[in-house]
């Protein structure tokens, strides 16, 4: 069966290295929400040794442990920086979660003191204070654009935004970027970085559609996103709010 709707090229960065707490559910969610609306998602998986030879309309990367992040950092900065940065400069969309978010900022100082280079999409840097300092672990809720986002976080790194970065959201419950300033995540153009695992998109369908909408505005201007029956998604969202005593 062929569809005459728009085709959305999604590049999934390092699925084998960067996938914690069901982050791959973000890709499934994006694929399904597109397909249900006659948008054809073309997902390309970038493995560690690969060099990107095609542009994408959307990049997705999940979280990872320090060791896996080291490999991902090399792959990103040594083989794929030009393509990704040039696509983002052209308005491509990105969702980067936790360890992936850290690698999209300037640098990540890992728990053992080693420094991992990032792509500098976000004006931010992350420092892991080492194994003796408690990690930021638990359910997280934040305010985003007049709505709520729910998720789960587990990170040692503390991310500090520079003056060129805007936070994605503000923390209502949990830790967010650094457990100090109440900010969560970052936004730069059409790129979003966040600490929310969960996976985040299935139980935050408004965020999923925000991301798809931003991609569509570029590749198929004027294409309206049809509403979907999101009762199950919102039930999951509300259940996550109830777990932390919110509704
Ligand atoms: N290794 C990073 C940290 O501990 C990221 C962890 C993650 O992606 N959940 O901060």
PDB file of C-alpha atoms and ligand atoms in Angstrom:
ATOM      1  CA  UNK A   1       0.000   0.000   0.000  1.00  0.00           C
ATOM      2  CA  UNK A   2       1.371   3.409  -0.837  1.00  0.00           C
ATOM      3  CA  UNK A   3       0.490   6.615   0.902  1.00  0.00           C
ATOM      4  CA  UNK A   4       0.418   9.961  -0.801  1.00  0.00           C
ATOM      5  CA  UNK A   5       1.044  11.738   2.517  1.00  0.00           C
ATOM      6  CA  UNK A   6       4.315  13.308   3.563  1.00  0.00           C
ATOM      7  CA  UNK A   7       7.395  11.193   4.238  1.00  0.00           C
ATOM      8  CA  UNK A   8       9.254  11.930   7.465  1.00  0.00           C
ATOM      9  CA  UNK A   9      12.897  10.856   7.573  1.00  0.00           C
ATOM     10  CA  UNK A  10      13.847   9.959  11.144  1.00  0.00           C
ATOM     11  CA  UNK A  11      17.410   9.071  12.108  1.00  0.00           C
ATOM     12  CA  UNK A  12      17.703   7.084  15.314  1.00  0.00           C
ATOM     13  CA  UNK A  13      21.190   7.707  16.684  1.00  0.00           C
ATOM     14  CA  UNK A  14      23.013   4.726  18.222  1.00  0.00           C
ATOM     15  CA  UNK A  15      20.023   2.614  19.286  1.00  0.00           C
ATOM     16  CA  UNK A  16      22.307  -0.133  20.605  1.00  0.00           C
ATOM     17  CA  UNK A  17      24.395   2.177  22.777  1.00  0.00           C
ATOM     18  CA  UNK A  18      21.872   4.784  23.812  1.00  0.00           C
ATOM     19  CA  UNK A  19      18.680   3.129  25.008  1.00  0.00           C
ATOM     20  CA  UNK A  20      17.782   3.170  28.708  1.00  0.00           C
ATOM     21  CA  UNK A  21      14.442   2.782  30.483  1.00  0.00           C
ATOM     22  CA  UNK A  22      12.555   2.012  27.288  1.00  0.00           C
ATOM     23  CA  UNK A  23      13.765   5.078  25.390  1.00  0.00           C
ATOM     24  CA  UNK A  24      13.267   3.171  22.156  1.00  0.00           C
ATOM     25  CA  UNK A  25       9.538   3.579  22.818  1.00  0.00           C
ATOM     26  CA  UNK A  26       9.971   7.144  21.584  1.00  0.00           C
ATOM     27  CA  UNK A  27      10.697   5.846  18.094  1.00  0.00           C
ATOM     28  CA  UNK A  28       7.745   3.454  18.177  1.00  0.00           C
ATOM     29  CA  UNK A  29       5.491   6.272  19.357  1.00  0.00           C
ATOM     30  CA  UNK A  30       6.661   8.642  16.613  1.00  0.00           C
ATOM     31  CA  UNK A  31       6.301   5.944  13.962  1.00  0.00           C
ATOM     32  CA  UNK A  32       2.781   5.036  15.057  1.00  0.00           C
ATOM     33  CA  UNK A  33       1.506   8.582  15.482  1.00  0.00           C
ATOM     34  CA  UNK A  34       2.777   9.406  12.006  1.00  0.00           C
ATOM     35  CA  UNK A  35       1.449   6.256  10.341  1.00  0.00           C
ATOM     36  CA  UNK A  36      -1.995   6.656  11.930  1.00  0.00           C
ATOM     37  CA  UNK A  37      -2.221   9.984  10.116  1.00  0.00           C
ATOM     38  CA  UNK A  38      -0.968   8.900   6.719  1.00  0.00           C
ATOM     39  CA  UNK A  39       2.519  10.301   7.271  1.00  0.00           C
ATOM     40  CA  UNK A  40       5.156   7.749   6.261  1.00  0.00           C
ATOM     41  CA  UNK A  41       7.981   7.471   8.797  1.00  0.00           C
ATOM     42  CA  UNK A  42      11.280   6.306   7.301  1.00  0.00           C
ATOM     43  CA  UNK A  43      13.499   5.303  10.198  1.00  0.00           C
ATOM     44  CA  UNK A  44      17.226   4.976   9.661  1.00  0.00           C
ATOM     45  CA  UNK A  45      19.262   3.485  12.531  1.00  0.00           C
ATOM     46  CA  UNK A  46      22.778   4.790  12.908  1.00  0.00           C
ATOM     47  CA  UNK A  47      25.126   2.164  14.339  1.00  0.00           C
ATOM     48  CA  UNK A  48      28.362   3.033  16.033  1.00  0.00           C
ATOM     49  CA  UNK A  49      30.676   2.679  13.049  1.00  0.00           C
ATOM     50  CA  UNK A  50      28.323   4.280  10.568  1.00  0.00           C
ATOM     51  CA  UNK A  51      28.755   7.578   8.875  1.00  0.00           C
ATOM     52  CA  UNK A  52      25.538   9.357   8.009  1.00  0.00           C
ATOM     53  CA  UNK A  53      25.242   9.786   4.299  1.00  0.00           C
ATOM     54  CA  UNK A  54      21.666  11.017   4.183  1.00  0.00           C
ATOM     55  CA  UNK A  55      19.969  13.967   5.764  1.00  0.00           C
ATOM     56  CA  UNK A  56      17.088  13.582   8.187  1.00  0.00           C
ATOM     57  CA  UNK A  57      14.048  15.629   9.139  1.00  0.00           C
ATOM     58  CA  UNK A  58      14.239  14.382  12.696  1.00  0.00           C
ATOM     59  CA  UNK A  59      16.945  12.983  14.988  1.00  0.00           C
ATOM     60  CA  UNK A  60      16.237  10.900  18.072  1.00  0.00           C
ATOM     61  CA  UNK A  61      18.732   9.700  20.673  1.00  0.00           C
ATOM     62  CA  UNK A  62      18.145   8.030  24.030  1.00  0.00           C
ATOM     63  CA  UNK A  63      20.031   7.797  27.303  1.00  0.00           C
ATOM     64  CA  UNK A  64      23.117   5.740  28.010  1.00  0.00           C
ATOM     65  CA  UNK A  65      25.642   4.819  30.664  1.00  0.00           C
ATOM     66  CA  UNK A  66      28.936   6.703  30.827  1.00  0.00           C
ATOM     67  CA  UNK A  67      30.772   3.881  29.022  1.00  0.00           C
ATOM     68  CA  UNK A  68      28.354   3.764  26.117  1.00  0.00           C
ATOM     69  CA  UNK A  69      28.297   7.545  26.008  1.00  0.00           C
ATOM     70  CA  UNK A  70      32.034   7.529  25.429  1.00  0.00           C
ATOM     71  CA  UNK A  71      31.592   5.538  22.227  1.00  0.00           C
ATOM     72  CA  UNK A  72      28.615   7.620  21.167  1.00  0.00           C
ATOM     73  CA  UNK A  73      30.573  10.811  21.762  1.00  0.00           C
ATOM     74  CA  UNK A  74      33.310   9.594  19.422  1.00  0.00           C
ATOM     75  CA  UNK A  75      30.854   8.509  16.744  1.00  0.00           C
ATOM     76  CA  UNK A  76      28.982  11.790  16.906  1.00  0.00           C
ATOM     77  CA  UNK A  77      31.893  14.193  16.985  1.00  0.00           C
ATOM     78  CA  UNK A  78      34.350  12.323  14.750  1.00  0.00           C
ATOM     79  CA  UNK A  79      32.036  10.958  12.084  1.00  0.00           C
ATOM     80  CA  UNK A  80      28.693  12.660  12.071  1.00  0.00           C
ATOM     81  CA  UNK A  81      28.839  16.182  13.466  1.00  0.00           C
ATOM     82  CA  UNK A  82      28.710  17.981  10.117  1.00  0.00           C
ATOM     83  CA  UNK A  83      25.620  16.230   8.825  1.00  0.00           C
ATOM     84  CA  UNK A  84      23.650  16.498  12.060  1.00  0.00           C
ATOM     85  CA  UNK A  85      24.527  20.130  12.686  1.00  0.00           C
ATOM     86  CA  UNK A  86      23.814  21.131   9.127  1.00  0.00           C
ATOM     87  CA  UNK A  87      20.392  19.391   9.204  1.00  0.00           C
ATOM     88  CA  UNK A  88      19.546  21.055  12.513  1.00  0.00           C
ATOM     89  CA  UNK A  89      20.657  24.375  11.059  1.00  0.00           C
ATOM     90  CA  UNK A  90      18.174  23.718   8.258  1.00  0.00           C
ATOM     91  CA  UNK A  91      15.371  23.275  10.787  1.00  0.00           C
ATOM     92  CA  UNK A  92      15.433  19.520  11.383  1.00  0.00           C
ATOM     93  CA  UNK A  93      13.932  18.426  14.690  1.00  0.00           C
ATOM     94  CA  UNK A  94      15.696  16.582  17.502  1.00  0.00           C
ATOM     95  CA  UNK A  95      14.665  14.744  20.648  1.00  0.00           C
ATOM     96  CA  UNK A  96      17.657  13.919  22.869  1.00  0.00           C
ATOM     97  CA  UNK A  97      17.108  12.129  26.177  1.00  0.00           C
ATOM     98  CA  UNK A  98      19.386  12.115  29.227  1.00  0.00           C
ATOM     99  CA  UNK A  99      22.821  10.767  28.152  1.00  0.00           C
ATOM    100  CA  UNK A 100      21.927  11.730  24.575  1.00  0.00           C
ATOM    101  CA  UNK A 101      20.957  15.214  25.745  1.00  0.00           C
ATOM    102  CA  UNK A 102      24.278  15.528  27.581  1.00  0.00           C
ATOM    103  CA  UNK A 103      26.113  14.663  24.347  1.00  0.00           C
ATOM    104  CA  UNK A 104      24.211  17.310  22.402  1.00  0.00           C
ATOM    105  CA  UNK A 105      25.554  20.030  24.708  1.00  0.00           C
ATOM    106  CA  UNK A 106      29.183  21.197  24.736  1.00  0.00           C
ATOM    107  CA  UNK A 107      30.657  18.498  26.962  1.00  0.00           C
ATOM    108  CA  UNK A 108      30.031  15.918  29.627  1.00  0.00           C
ATOM    109  CA  UNK A 109      32.504  15.337  32.449  1.00  0.00           C
ATOM    110  CA  UNK A 110      31.793  11.727  33.347  1.00  0.00           C
ATOM    111  CA  UNK A 111      31.823  10.165  36.810  1.00  0.00           C
ATOM    112  CA  UNK A 112      35.470   9.066  36.434  1.00  0.00           C
ATOM    113  CA  UNK A 113      36.573  12.607  35.517  1.00  0.00           C
ATOM    114  CA  UNK A 114      37.022  11.927  31.799  1.00  0.00           C
ATOM    115  CA  UNK A 115      35.656  14.526  29.454  1.00  0.00           C
ATOM    116  CA  UNK A 116      33.360  13.592  26.582  1.00  0.00           C
ATOM    117  CA  UNK A 117      32.916  16.035  23.739  1.00  0.00           C
ATOM    118  CA  UNK A 118      29.411  16.940  22.640  1.00  0.00           C
ATOM    119  CA  UNK A 119      27.995  18.552  19.522  1.00  0.00           C
ATOM    120  CA  UNK A 120      27.179  21.912  21.106  1.00  0.00           C
ATOM    121  CA  UNK A 121      23.578  21.975  19.895  1.00  0.00           C
ATOM    122  CA  UNK A 122      22.657  23.258  23.352  1.00  0.00           C
ATOM    123  CA  UNK A 123      24.658  25.924  25.136  1.00  0.00           C
ATOM    124  CA  UNK A 124      25.099  23.777  28.228  1.00  0.00           C
ATOM    125  CA  UNK A 125      27.543  21.462  29.933  1.00  0.00           C
ATOM    126  CA  UNK A 126      27.211  18.569  32.313  1.00  0.00           C
ATOM    127  CA  UNK A 127      29.343  17.528  35.255  1.00  0.00           C
ATOM    128  CA  UNK A 128      28.980  14.201  37.025  1.00  0.00           C
ATOM    129  CA  UNK A 129      30.205  14.802  40.583  1.00  0.00           C
ATOM    130  CA  UNK A 130      31.373  11.204  40.992  1.00  0.00           C
ATOM    131  CA  UNK A 131      30.112   7.994  42.572  1.00  0.00           C
ATOM    132  CA  UNK A 132      29.952   9.390  46.129  1.00  0.00           C
ATOM    133  CA  UNK A 133      27.271  11.938  45.290  1.00  0.00           C
ATOM    134  CA  UNK A 134      23.713  10.580  45.052  1.00  0.00           C
ATOM    135  CA  UNK A 135      22.232  10.247  41.587  1.00  0.00           C
ATOM    136  CA  UNK A 136      19.083  12.089  40.597  1.00  0.00           C
ATOM    137  CA  UNK A 137      16.626   9.209  40.520  1.00  0.00           C
ATOM    138  CA  UNK A 138      12.854   9.078  40.543  1.00  0.00           C
ATOM    139  CA  UNK A 139       9.634  10.185  38.945  1.00  0.00           C
ATOM    140  CA  UNK A 140       9.657  13.664  37.509  1.00  0.00           C
ATOM    141  CA  UNK A 141       6.877  16.086  36.627  1.00  0.00           C
ATOM    142  CA  UNK A 142       7.424  19.476  35.081  1.00  0.00           C
ATOM    143  CA  UNK A 143       5.515  22.396  33.663  1.00  0.00           C
ATOM    144  CA  UNK A 144       5.932  22.787  29.945  1.00  0.00           C
ATOM    145  CA  UNK A 145       4.228  25.416  27.891  1.00  0.00           C
ATOM    146  CA  UNK A 146       1.135  25.563  30.117  1.00  0.00           C
ATOM    147  CA  UNK A 147       0.926  21.778  30.348  1.00  0.00           C
ATOM    148  CA  UNK A 148       2.641  19.021  32.273  1.00  0.00           C
ATOM    149  CA  UNK A 149       5.262  16.499  31.282  1.00  0.00           C
ATOM    150  CA  UNK A 150       5.728  13.261  33.216  1.00  0.00           C
ATOM    151  CA  UNK A 151       8.655  10.873  33.194  1.00  0.00           C
ATOM    152  CA  UNK A 152      11.351   9.041  35.066  1.00  0.00           C
ATOM    153  CA  UNK A 153      14.904  10.278  35.577  1.00  0.00           C
ATOM    154  CA  UNK A 154      18.135   8.584  36.610  1.00  0.00           C
ATOM    155  CA  UNK A 155      21.320  10.540  36.076  1.00  0.00           C
ATOM    156  CA  UNK A 156      24.515  11.328  37.930  1.00  0.00           C
ATOM    157  CA  UNK A 157      25.352  14.274  35.681  1.00  0.00           C
ATOM    158  CA  UNK A 158      24.226  17.781  36.521  1.00  0.00           C
ATOM    159  CA  UNK A 159      23.546  19.981  33.508  1.00  0.00           C
ATOM    160  CA  UNK A 160      24.038  23.746  33.646  1.00  0.00           C
ATOM    161  CA  UNK A 161      22.605  25.898  30.898  1.00  0.00           C
ATOM    162  CA  UNK A 162      24.609  28.779  29.456  1.00  0.00           C
ATOM    163  CA  UNK A 163      23.123  32.137  28.575  1.00  0.00           C
ATOM    164  CA  UNK A 164      22.455  30.904  25.030  1.00  0.00           C
ATOM    165  CA  UNK A 165      20.188  28.072  26.157  1.00  0.00           C
ATOM    166  CA  UNK A 166      16.540  28.080  27.196  1.00  0.00           C
ATOM    167  CA  UNK A 167      15.143  25.439  29.516  1.00  0.00           C
ATOM    168  CA  UNK A 168      12.491  23.151  28.114  1.00  0.00           C
ATOM    169  CA  UNK A 169      10.399  23.131  31.295  1.00  0.00           C
ATOM    170  CA  UNK A 170      10.375  23.868  35.008  1.00  0.00           C
ATOM    171  CA  UNK A 171      10.490  21.136  37.618  1.00  0.00           C
ATOM    172  CA  UNK A 172       7.411  20.483  39.756  1.00  0.00           C
ATOM    173  CA  UNK A 173       8.594  17.144  41.236  1.00  0.00           C
ATOM    174  CA  UNK A 174      12.032  15.638  40.826  1.00  0.00           C
ATOM    175  CA  UNK A 175      15.474  16.993  39.935  1.00  0.00           C
ATOM    176  CA  UNK A 176      15.652  18.052  36.287  1.00  0.00           C
ATOM    177  CA  UNK A 177      18.856  19.535  34.916  1.00  0.00           C
ATOM    178  CA  UNK A 178      20.830  19.822  38.126  1.00  0.00           C
ATOM    179  CA  UNK A 179      18.612  19.568  41.231  1.00  0.00           C
ATOM    180  CA  UNK A 180      19.413  23.212  41.985  1.00  0.00           C
ATOM    181  CA  UNK A 181      17.829  25.737  39.680  1.00  0.00           C
ATOM    182  CA  UNK A 182      14.451  24.130  38.910  1.00  0.00           C
ATOM    183  CA  UNK A 183      15.102  23.936  35.172  1.00  0.00           C
ATOM    184  CA  UNK A 184      14.549  20.833  33.098  1.00  0.00           C
ATOM    185  CA  UNK A 185      15.963  20.157  29.663  1.00  0.00           C
ATOM    186  CA  UNK A 186      16.847  22.617  26.954  1.00  0.00           C
ATOM    187  CA  UNK A 187      15.519  23.943  23.673  1.00  0.00           C
ATOM    188  CA  UNK A 188      17.551  25.259  20.748  1.00  0.00           C
ATOM    189  CA  UNK A 189      15.632  25.916  17.554  1.00  0.00           C
ATOM    190  CA  UNK A 190      13.766  22.692  16.833  1.00  0.00           C
ATOM    191  CA  UNK A 191      15.997  20.608  19.113  1.00  0.00           C
ATOM    192  CA  UNK A 192      14.740  19.435  22.495  1.00  0.00           C
ATOM    193  CA  UNK A 193      16.918  17.916  25.200  1.00  0.00           C
ATOM    194  CA  UNK A 194      15.376  16.379  28.307  1.00  0.00           C
ATOM    195  CA  UNK A 195      16.132  14.104  31.252  1.00  0.00           C
ATOM    196  CA  UNK A 196      12.744  12.425  30.955  1.00  0.00           C
ATOM    197  CA  UNK A 197      12.807   8.716  30.253  1.00  0.00           C
ATOM    198  CA  UNK A 198       9.687   6.673  30.515  1.00  0.00           C
ATOM    199  CA  UNK A 199       9.715   6.445  27.582  1.00  0.00           C
ATOM    200  CA  UNK A 200       8.686  10.068  27.508  1.00  0.00           C
ATOM    201  CA  UNK A 201       6.628  10.363  24.304  1.00  0.00           C
ATOM    202  CA  UNK A 202       3.997   7.624  24.734  1.00  0.00           C
ATOM    203  CA  UNK A 203       2.708   9.161  27.974  1.00  0.00           C
ATOM    204  CA  UNK A 204       3.126  12.737  26.829  1.00  0.00           C
ATOM    205  CA  UNK A 205       1.271  12.708  23.503  1.00  0.00           C
ATOM    206  CA  UNK A 206       1.224  16.521  23.389  1.00  0.00           C
ATOM    207  CA  UNK A 207       5.035  16.514  23.332  1.00  0.00           C
ATOM    208  CA  UNK A 208       5.064  13.800  20.658  1.00  0.00           C
ATOM    209  CA  UNK A 209       2.732  15.866  18.480  1.00  0.00           C
ATOM    210  CA  UNK A 210       4.703  19.028  19.136  1.00  0.00           C
ATOM    211  CA  UNK A 211       7.771  17.281  17.726  1.00  0.00           C
ATOM    212  CA  UNK A 212       5.959  15.768  14.753  1.00  0.00           C
ATOM    213  CA  UNK A 213       4.262  19.112  14.109  1.00  0.00           C
ATOM    214  CA  UNK A 214       7.574  20.954  14.079  1.00  0.00           C
ATOM    215  CA  UNK A 215       8.957  18.491  11.539  1.00  0.00           C
ATOM    216  CA  UNK A 216       5.864  18.697   9.371  1.00  0.00           C
ATOM    217  CA  UNK A 217       5.805  22.490   9.394  1.00  0.00           C
ATOM    218  CA  UNK A 218       9.075  22.272   7.541  1.00  0.00           C
ATOM    219  CA  UNK A 219       8.491  19.395   5.128  1.00  0.00           C
ATOM    220  CA  UNK A 220       4.752  19.774   4.504  1.00  0.00           C
ATOM    221  CA  UNK A 221       3.709  23.297   5.444  1.00  0.00           C
ATOM    222  CA  UNK A 222      -0.016  23.600   5.969  1.00  0.00           C
ATOM    223  CA  UNK A 223      -0.434  19.881   6.710  1.00  0.00           C
ATOM    224  CA  UNK A 224      -2.683  19.770   9.790  1.00  0.00           C
ATOM    225  CA  UNK A 225      -2.068  17.074  12.374  1.00  0.00           C
ATOM    226  CA  UNK A 226      -5.299  15.119  12.749  1.00  0.00           C
ATOM    227  CA  UNK A 227      -6.253  14.555  16.389  1.00  0.00           C
ATOM    228  CA  UNK A 228      -5.904  10.949  17.564  1.00  0.00           C
ATOM    229  CA  UNK A 229      -7.799   8.986  20.179  1.00  0.00           C
ATOM    230  CA  UNK A 230      -5.340   9.501  23.035  1.00  0.00           C
ATOM    231  CA  UNK A 231      -7.445   8.191  25.917  1.00  0.00           C
ATOM    232  CA  UNK A 232      -4.964   5.436  26.781  1.00  0.00           C
ATOM    233  CA  UNK A 233      -2.016   7.838  26.560  1.00  0.00           C
ATOM    234  CA  UNK A 234      -3.660  10.394  28.841  1.00  0.00           C
ATOM    235  CA  UNK A 235      -4.657   7.664  31.300  1.00  0.00           C
ATOM    236  CA  UNK A 236      -0.967   6.709  31.518  1.00  0.00           C
ATOM    237  CA  UNK A 237      -0.052  10.383  31.931  1.00  0.00           C
ATOM    238  CA  UNK A 238      -2.544  10.835  34.778  1.00  0.00           C
ATOM    239  CA  UNK A 239      -1.363   7.649  36.462  1.00  0.00           C
ATOM    240  CA  UNK A 240       2.184   9.064  36.477  1.00  0.00           C
ATOM    241  CA  UNK A 241       0.872  12.283  38.059  1.00  0.00           C
ATOM    242  CA  UNK A 242      -0.975  10.336  40.748  1.00  0.00           C
ATOM    243  CA  UNK A 243       2.179   8.411  41.664  1.00  0.00           C
ATOM    244  CA  UNK A 244       3.740  11.690  42.822  1.00  0.00           C
ATOM    245  CA  UNK A 245       0.571  12.967  44.486  1.00  0.00           C
ATOM    246  CA  UNK A 246      -0.521  15.292  41.664  1.00  0.00           C
ATOM    247  CA  UNK A 247      -3.555  15.184  39.420  1.00  0.00           C
TER     248      UNK A 247
HETATM  249  N1  LIG B   1      25.493   8.438  32.241  1.00  0.00           N
HETATM  250  C1  LIG B   1      24.763   9.657  32.398  1.00  0.00           C
HETATM  251  C2  LIG B   1      24.597  10.076  33.844  1.00  0.00           C
HETATM  252  O1  LIG B   1      24.646   9.265  34.726  1.00  0.00           O
HETATM  253  C3  LIG B   1      23.415   9.531  31.704  1.00  0.00           C
HETATM  254  C4  LIG B   1      22.511   8.502  32.329  1.00  0.00           C
HETATM  255  C5  LIG B   1      21.256   8.270  31.543  1.00  0.00           C
HETATM  256  O2  LIG B   1      21.197   8.471  30.338  1.00  0.00           O
HETATM  257  N2  LIG B   1      20.217   7.803  32.221  1.00  0.00           N
HETATM  258  O3  LIG B   1      24.395  11.243  34.077  1.00  0.00           O
END
